[in-house]
């Protein structure tokens, strides 16, 4: 009797699962029932039965989806009163600990404290339709979902189960929410860019659509105050047939003025090396009206390094086209049946070919796949020749001279594959990384032009002509960026120029030396004027105010050059004369300049602008593409304003994505055929 009395005095176990917010537990005799507060269905309420079956019922309960919050509160109050008045009910819980709520399908946390964290109190929180709609717009933008997803049946069912109070709106309303979100984020980006102390560099990318509509994407590249390389899409402009070269330059200038960055522009990088020079000249003239360009604008016009490599490769592919077609025919024949494939493998084994690589066919959209096809076939040259002698059906064999051409050009392509992989795989593509690779290409082209084979030398000369045009525009910018790498300084320029220019190397080296000194002097003058308050905040160039007090700006320049010029130049000389920093794989040039800013205040300002220049902007997936950037069909179907809003805002929000990766923007386009 004592034992039974002791058991009777024990408090029943607290029901900790949030499932019990939707059930009433009733004991009849020795059986416990769980009665659904929504549909009155009775289920097992035994502690041995767990709560999984109760959760499953809630997911299927038809009356729950239309259950009003106020009704739930009334039912809950009724449940509480019943538990206090009916002696047969073996249940108790603390009202202060457990508030009425919507149930979550699963409870991920294991202990009681963690489950309490998941409880959403209906007494203290109210459902916010507007905030939920803004969150939905943010999700659509961030993950690139179509606006029409809000009308999908599966999406509606999913949301209704989570939050019955959510009112669905048409995709036109979500589009408005996305535009509002875009304007809010645009203001943040605007304020951030205009607070920068350094300058910005503008990359201009041309896009198209399956319907042959042309677009222009403007991307700002800069190094922020924490010496981190950043980029932001400023505009995604839809072009039409009326956009001639004159109009195109005006479009770019208007975009710069929209963001108030025309006076902060340091350099422009076109992804197309064949872009009209007149476009650049017009922009250069307009921007120099507000601020004189540094180094007389010599560093203003930059072209994509990866694009020039693709142009050179294109020449090689066209030259080798007939040989490549024979190689494709040869590979197709060998792979046409298992019998022929087995016969070819037996021949290769008998001859002693140890290659474990299988023959592959290339893709017409990626030139590196053609390189891999040629490289593999060359390894099986002996087997191909043997098959030619013993199989009359094999008609795609190469002649000896064609094998030699294929071997030589494949060697050329190998260099371009390696360098393109370096450029496209760099996670922090500062401008100093490009000079040694481009110089290697230059040296190799010089050697290839000396080939005694007229076929190969003619091809190399054609390739070098395109490279020389790029080199004449960009060599100074590449060299100056390399000099600002403390591991190289002027030594790297001297090393490569002696190989490229031979007897005239000293003159070319002096041109680079004079160029960087001229640039440094310009920054020194601007730094002095900024210190004196004569320049606008965040600008490294003097103001062009018409105030009468500015009439002696020329005297300020003369005074600086005559009295302080020597000390400023000695700052650059000090950097150049000090020993180079040891080369190692873990070196981070931006961290180096961040640490050495107090030691080289003017030079670090210069380094921030130059190292942020986008010498080439291309993702690994597009680096070897023979086509351009093509917008997907969904985004190309949007109106221009919405398209720009979605693309720009997604880029601005990408840093908050869990899988943050600059190449995540690949979802925006497909590769051209």
CSV table of N, CA and C in Angstrom, one decimal, residues 82 132 179 275 356 561 590 596:
chain,number,residue,atom,x,y,z
A,82,UNK,N,-9.6,21.4,-18.8
A,82,UNK,CA,-9.9,19.9,-18.7
A,82,UNK,C,-8.9,19.2,-17.9
A,132,UNK,N,7.3,38.6,-45.0
A,132,UNK,CA,7.4,37.3,-45.7
A,132,UNK,C,7.5,37.5,-47.2
A,179,UNK,N,12.0,44.6,-57.4
A,179,UNK,CA,12.4,46.0,-57.8
A,179,UNK,C,12.7,46.9,-56.6
A,275,UNK,N,37.6,45.4,-79.7
A,275,UNK,CA,36.7,46.6,-79.4
A,275,UNK,C,37.2,47.8,-80.1
A,356,UNK,N,47.8,4.8,-71.1
A,356,UNK,CA,46.6,4.3,-70.5
A,356,UNK,C,45.4,5.2,-70.9
A,561,UNK,N,56.8,70.0,-57.1
A,561,UNK,CA,57.9,69.4,-58.0
A,561,UNK,C,59.3,69.9,-57.6
A,590,UNK,N,48.3,41.5,-51.5
A,590,UNK,CA,47.4,42.6,-50.8
A,590,UNK,C,47.7,42.7,-49.4
A,596,UNK,N,52.5,47.3,-45.3
A,596,UNK,CA,53.6,48.3,-45.6
A,596,UNK,C,53.0,49.6,-46.1
